[in-house]
Short mmCIF file of C-alpha atoms in Angstrom, two decimals:
data_model
loop_
_atom_site.label_atom_id
_atom_site.label_comp_id
_atom_site.label_asym_id
_atom_site.label_seq_id
_atom_site.Cartn_x
_atom_site.Cartn_y
_atom_site.Cartn_z
CA MET A 5 176.45 46.70 44.59
CA SER A 6 176.83 48.28 41.18
CA GLU A 7 178.41 46.17 38.41
CA PRO A 8 181.63 47.36 36.76
CA SER A 9 181.15 49.16 33.50
CA GLN A 10 181.74 47.03 30.39
CA PRO A 11 183.30 48.32 27.19
CA ASP A 12 180.97 49.14 24.36
CA GLN A 13 180.21 46.18 22.11
CA PRO A 14 178.83 46.09 18.59
CA ALA A 15 175.13 46.37 18.26
CA GLY A 16 174.90 42.91 16.74
CA ARG A 17 176.59 41.28 19.72
CA ARG A 18 174.45 43.16 22.22
CA GLU A 19 171.25 42.11 20.48
CA VAL A 20 172.35 38.48 20.25
CA ARG A 21 173.12 38.42 23.97
CA SER A 22 169.80 40.02 24.80
CA GLY A 23 168.01 37.43 22.66
CA ALA A 24 166.58 39.82 19.97
CA VAL A 25 167.46 39.01 16.32
CA PRO A 26 168.35 42.25 14.48
CA LEU A 27 166.43 43.23 11.39
CA GLU A 28 169.56 43.50 9.22
CA LEU A 29 170.63 39.97 10.19
CA ARG A 30 167.22 38.57 9.26
CA ASP A 31 167.35 40.39 5.91
CA ARG A 32 170.86 39.07 5.28
CA ARG A 33 169.79 35.51 6.01
CA HIS A 34 166.75 35.85 3.76
CA TRP A 35 168.92 37.26 0.98
CA ARG A 36 171.37 34.36 1.29
CA HIS A 37 168.53 31.87 1.14
CA CYS A 38 167.09 33.50 -1.97
CA ALA A 39 170.53 33.69 -3.54
CA ALA A 40 171.09 29.97 -2.91
CA LEU A 41 167.77 29.16 -4.58
CA CYS A 42 168.58 31.38 -7.53
CA VAL A 43 172.01 29.79 -7.92
CA SER A 44 170.54 26.30 -7.77
CA ARG A 45 167.91 27.23 -10.31
CA GLY A 46 170.56 28.81 -12.52
CA ILE A 47 172.69 25.68 -12.37
CA ALA A 48 169.66 23.57 -13.22
CA ALA A 49 168.80 25.85 -16.13
CA LEU A 50 172.42 25.75 -17.32
CA LEU A 51 172.49 21.95 -17.21
CA LEU A 52 169.19 21.80 -19.04
CA ALA A 53 170.48 24.23 -21.66
CA VAL A 54 173.66 22.18 -22.12
CA LEU A 55 171.59 19.04 -22.42
CA LEU A 56 169.31 20.60 -25.02
CA ALA A 57 172.24 22.06 -26.89
CA TRP A 58 173.80 18.64 -26.99
CA LEU A 59 170.64 16.86 -28.08
CA LEU A 60 169.04 19.28 -30.57
CA PRO A 61 171.87 19.60 -33.13
CA ALA A 62 171.75 15.89 -33.76
CA ARG A 63 170.33 15.20 -37.23
CA SER A 64 169.78 11.55 -37.03
CA TRP A 65 166.88 10.57 -34.82
CA ASP A 66 166.99 6.90 -35.43
CA VAL A 67 166.46 4.37 -32.72
CA ALA A 68 170.18 3.63 -32.29
CA SER A 69 171.01 7.29 -31.84
CA GLN A 70 168.27 7.71 -29.29
CA ALA A 71 169.37 4.62 -27.42
CA ALA A 72 172.94 5.94 -27.27
CA ARG A 73 171.84 9.30 -25.97
CA LEU A 74 169.49 7.97 -23.29
CA PRO A 75 172.26 7.00 -20.83
CA CYS A 76 173.76 10.45 -21.16
CA LEU A 77 170.38 12.01 -20.55
CA ALA A 78 169.85 9.80 -17.51
CA THR A 79 173.29 10.75 -16.21
CA PHE A 80 172.57 14.46 -16.54
CA VAL A 81 169.19 14.03 -14.89
CA ALA A 82 170.74 12.06 -12.03
CA VAL A 83 173.45 14.69 -11.54
CA PHE A 84 170.82 17.41 -11.59
CA VAL A 85 168.67 15.59 -9.03
CA VAL A 86 171.67 14.98 -6.76
CA LEU A 87 172.73 18.62 -6.93
CA TRP A 88 169.20 19.78 -6.32
CA GLN A 89 168.75 17.45 -3.34
CA SER A 90 172.10 18.50 -1.86
CA LEU A 91 171.10 22.14 -2.09
CA VAL A 92 167.71 21.45 -0.55
CA ILE A 93 169.26 19.37 2.26
CA ARG A 94 171.83 22.06 3.03
CA SER A 95 169.11 24.72 3.06
CA ARG A 96 166.96 22.63 5.41
CA ALA A 97 169.96 21.93 7.62
CA ARG A 98 170.68 25.62 7.92
CA ASP A 99 167.04 26.29 8.72
CA ASP A 100 167.08 23.55 11.36
CA VAL A 101 170.23 24.99 12.92
CA ARG A 102 168.68 28.44 13.01
CA GLU A 103 165.49 27.07 14.55
CA ALA A 104 167.52 25.15 17.15
CA HIS A 105 169.47 28.30 18.02
CA GLU A 106 166.24 30.28 18.27
CA ARG A 107 164.66 27.60 20.49
CA LEU A 108 167.73 27.52 22.71
CA ARG A 109 167.72 31.31 22.95
CA ARG A 110 164.04 31.37 23.94
CA GLU A 111 164.56 28.62 26.51
CA LEU A 112 167.56 30.46 27.99
CA GLU A 113 165.55 33.68 28.17
CA ALA A 114 162.66 31.86 29.84
CA ALA A 115 165.06 30.21 32.31
CA GLU A 116 166.68 33.56 33.14
CA GLN A 117 163.30 35.21 33.65
CA ARG A 118 162.11 32.32 35.81
CA SER A 119 165.32 32.43 37.85
CA ALA A 120 164.98 36.21 38.28
CA ARG A 121 161.37 35.82 39.45
CA GLU A 122 162.32 33.09 41.90
CA LEU A 123 165.18 35.22 43.22
CA ASP A 124 162.86 38.22 43.67
CA ASN A 125 160.31 36.04 45.44
CA ALA A 126 163.00 34.61 47.72
CA ARG A 127 164.26 38.09 48.56
CA GLU A 128 160.75 39.33 49.30
CA LEU A 129 160.04 36.31 51.48
CA HIS A 130 163.33 36.84 53.32
CA ARG A 131 162.47 40.51 53.88
CA ILE A 132 159.03 39.61 55.23
CA GLU A 133 160.54 37.00 57.56
CA LEU A 134 163.09 39.52 58.85
CA GLU A 135 160.35 42.08 59.49
CA ALA A 136 158.30 39.46 61.33
CA GLN A 137 161.30 38.46 63.44
CA ARG A 138 162.06 42.09 64.28
CA GLU A 139 158.44 42.70 65.29
CA GLN A 140 158.40 39.54 67.39
CA ALA A 141 161.66 40.55 69.09
CA ARG A 142 160.24 44.02 69.78
CA ILE A 143 157.08 42.55 71.31
CA GLN A 144 159.17 40.23 73.46
CA ARG A 145 161.32 43.12 74.66
CA VAL A 146 158.22 45.15 75.54
CA HIS A 147 156.72 42.18 77.36
CA LEU A 148 159.96 41.63 79.27
CA ARG A 149 160.09 45.30 80.28
CA GLU A 150 156.48 45.08 81.42
CA GLN A 151 157.27 42.14 83.65
CA GLU A 152 160.43 43.75 85.00
CA PHE A 153 158.62 47.00 85.76
CA LYS A 154 155.82 45.11 87.44
CA LEU A 155 158.35 43.42 89.71
CA ALA A 156 160.08 46.78 90.31
CA VAL A 157 156.79 48.37 91.41
CA ILE A 158 156.23 45.45 93.76
CA ARG A 159 159.68 45.96 95.25
CA VAL A 160 159.02 49.70 95.66
CA SER A 161 155.74 48.99 97.43
CA ARG A 162 157.44 46.50 99.71
CA ALA A 163 160.22 48.97 100.53
CA VAL A 164 157.68 51.71 101.34
CA ASN A 165 155.70 49.33 103.54
CA ASP A 166 158.83 48.32 105.42
CA TYR A 167 159.78 51.96 105.97
CA THR A 168 156.33 53.05 107.17
CA LEU A 169 156.11 49.98 109.40
CA GLU A 170 159.39 50.94 111.03
CA LEU A 171 158.10 54.50 111.52
CA SER A 172 155.05 53.14 113.36
CA ARG A 173 157.35 51.00 115.52
CA LEU A 174 159.36 54.13 116.28
CA THR A 175 156.29 55.82 117.74
CA GLU A 176 155.51 52.76 119.83
CA ARG A 177 159.09 52.69 121.03
CA GLY A 178 158.86 56.38 121.89
CA HIS A 179 156.22 55.76 124.58
CA LYS A 180 158.77 53.67 126.51
CA VAL A 181 161.82 55.77 125.77
CA VAL A 182 160.22 59.00 126.94
CA THR A 183 160.01 57.60 130.46
CA MET A 184 163.78 57.13 130.70
CA PRO A 185 165.42 59.79 132.86
CA GLU A 186 168.81 60.02 131.18
CA LYS A 187 169.34 61.59 127.75
CA GLN A 188 172.02 59.07 126.80
CA GLU A 189 169.69 56.23 127.66
CA ARG A 190 166.99 57.65 125.44
CA GLU A 191 169.48 58.19 122.59
CA ASP A 192 170.82 54.65 122.89
CA ALA A 193 167.30 53.24 122.98
CA LEU A 194 166.36 54.93 119.69
CA ALA A 195 169.71 54.30 117.96
CA ALA A 196 168.72 50.88 116.60
CA ASN A 197 165.45 52.23 115.19
CA SER A 198 167.19 55.20 113.60
CA LYS A 199 169.84 53.00 112.00
CA LYS A 200 167.24 50.66 110.59
CA LEU A 201 165.18 53.58 109.26
CA ASP A 202 168.25 54.96 107.46
CA SER A 203 168.89 51.56 105.86
CA LEU A 204 165.25 51.18 104.80
CA LEU A 205 165.21 54.72 103.40
CA LYS A 206 168.27 54.06 101.24
CA ASN A 207 166.82 50.76 100.04
CA MET A 208 163.53 52.45 99.12
CA GLN A 209 165.28 55.20 97.14
CA LEU A 210 167.37 52.56 95.36
CA GLU A 211 164.27 50.57 94.37
CA ILE A 212 162.61 53.74 93.04
CA SER A 213 165.66 54.53 90.89
CA ALA A 214 165.73 50.94 89.60
CA ALA A 215 162.05 51.10 88.65
CA GLN A 216 162.63 54.27 86.65
CA MET A 217 165.19 52.42 84.52
CA PHE A 218 162.52 50.09 83.10
CA THR A 219 160.25 52.77 81.64
CA ARG A 220 160.42 55.90 79.52
CA ASN A 221 156.84 56.88 80.27
CA LYS A 222 156.73 60.42 81.69
CA ALA A 223 153.66 59.77 83.85
CA LEU A 224 155.32 56.77 85.48
CA HIS A 225 158.51 58.74 86.05
CA ASP A 226 156.54 61.56 87.66
CA SER A 227 154.69 59.12 89.91
CA LEU A 228 157.95 57.51 91.02
CA ASP A 229 159.43 60.95 91.67
CA ALA A 230 156.40 61.73 93.82
CA VAL A 231 157.01 58.59 95.87
CA ASN A 232 160.65 59.56 96.25
CA ALA A 233 159.66 63.06 97.37
CA THR A 234 157.51 61.67 100.18
CA THR A 235 160.59 60.07 101.72
CA VAL A 236 161.71 63.57 102.72
CA LEU A 237 158.57 63.90 104.82
CA GLY A 238 159.30 60.63 106.57
CA SER A 239 162.93 61.46 107.36
CA HIS A 240 161.93 64.96 108.53
CA ALA A 241 159.18 63.61 110.81
CA GLU A 242 161.61 61.01 112.21
CA ALA A 243 164.19 63.75 112.98
CA MET A 244 161.52 65.84 114.75
CA PHE A 245 160.48 62.82 116.78
CA ARG A 246 164.05 62.06 117.88
CA GLU A 247 164.60 65.70 118.81
CA ALA A 248 161.48 65.79 120.95
CA VAL A 249 162.05 62.46 122.69
CA ILE A 250 165.81 62.63 123.27
CA ARG A 251 166.30 66.29 124.13
CA ASN A 252 162.96 67.35 125.54
CA CYS A 253 161.88 63.99 126.93
CA THR A 254 158.42 64.59 125.50
CA MET A 255 156.40 63.16 122.62
CA PRO A 256 154.10 65.94 121.39
CA ARG A 257 150.96 65.03 119.51
CA SER A 258 152.01 67.21 116.59
CA VAL A 259 155.19 65.18 116.11
CA VAL A 260 153.29 61.89 116.13
CA GLU A 261 150.75 63.31 113.70
CA ALA A 262 153.60 64.44 111.41
CA ILE A 263 154.91 60.87 111.33
CA PHE A 264 151.49 59.44 110.49
CA ARG A 265 150.91 62.10 107.82
CA ALA A 266 154.22 61.14 106.22
CA MET A 267 153.22 57.47 106.34
CA THR A 268 149.83 58.21 104.76
CA THR A 269 151.37 60.38 102.06
CA MET A 270 153.91 57.70 101.19
CA GLN A 271 151.25 54.98 101.00
CA THR A 272 149.01 57.19 98.84
CA ALA A 273 151.85 57.95 96.41
CA THR A 274 152.71 54.26 96.21
CA GLY A 275 149.08 53.39 95.51
CA ASN A 276 149.02 55.94 92.70
CA ILE A 277 152.04 54.38 91.00
CA ARG A 278 150.51 50.91 91.31
CA ARG A 279 147.22 52.09 89.84
CA LEU A 280 148.88 53.94 86.95
CA ALA A 281 151.15 51.00 86.16
CA GLY A 282 148.17 48.65 86.16
CA ASP A 283 146.24 50.87 83.75
CA LEU A 284 149.20 51.07 81.36
CA LEU A 285 149.72 47.33 81.44
CA GLU A 286 146.07 46.80 80.48
CA THR A 287 145.73 49.49 77.80
CA GLY A 288 149.20 49.11 76.29
CA TRP A 289 152.71 49.74 77.46
CA GLU A 290 153.66 51.86 74.42
#
């Protein structure tokens, strides 16, 4: 998020905040320091000149005169030393304050840089952790879809087996039904088988549609569509069988062979989907 724009500030303030001492400020401080030294030296020279002007005009250089002037000389020297020391102490104090400010500025800059580096490292670590979590979640989703599709293929195979098994039972039932003299008897005898075949057919088509929901692979979709297409052969062969047994009271070999061809085709298509799904699970789902 972008920071709000700040009003323009003087160059001196910007440089102080950024930690860089401007060249003009350093020159000004140096000039003040030199001026203070010059003033102190000028005061010392003035005091010395006053002292000499006071001492030299004296004509009498006897011992009493010198003894009287010595305290004055000592007083002037003491005042000069005190003034000089005060100036030196003030200059050193200013230098110490400047050094303390400079040290504090450098420490603050180092702390800010260290904090910025730590923040960048934390952000990078957080980004890496998020990427790792996303990748782990993706792998888990793929693994879950693999397991769900594997179960869906098993359910499709079971539904196809149940349907083909009922078709084979229909042919066995046909050998008994064809001997019944009445058409209604034959129709009633095959009604239960036909009803069960319709239920198994719907269940098989439902399982195929459910399996297609767990994959976006075109080859798997095509294989499942092929299995679904074979159900038409089974229902058509079952209708032919009912027509021959109920109406004609016969069970031609061609009708029985049509049922077994439909069963074989359905089992072959189911085997293909199992084989393809197994290969994809071994080599990689995506």
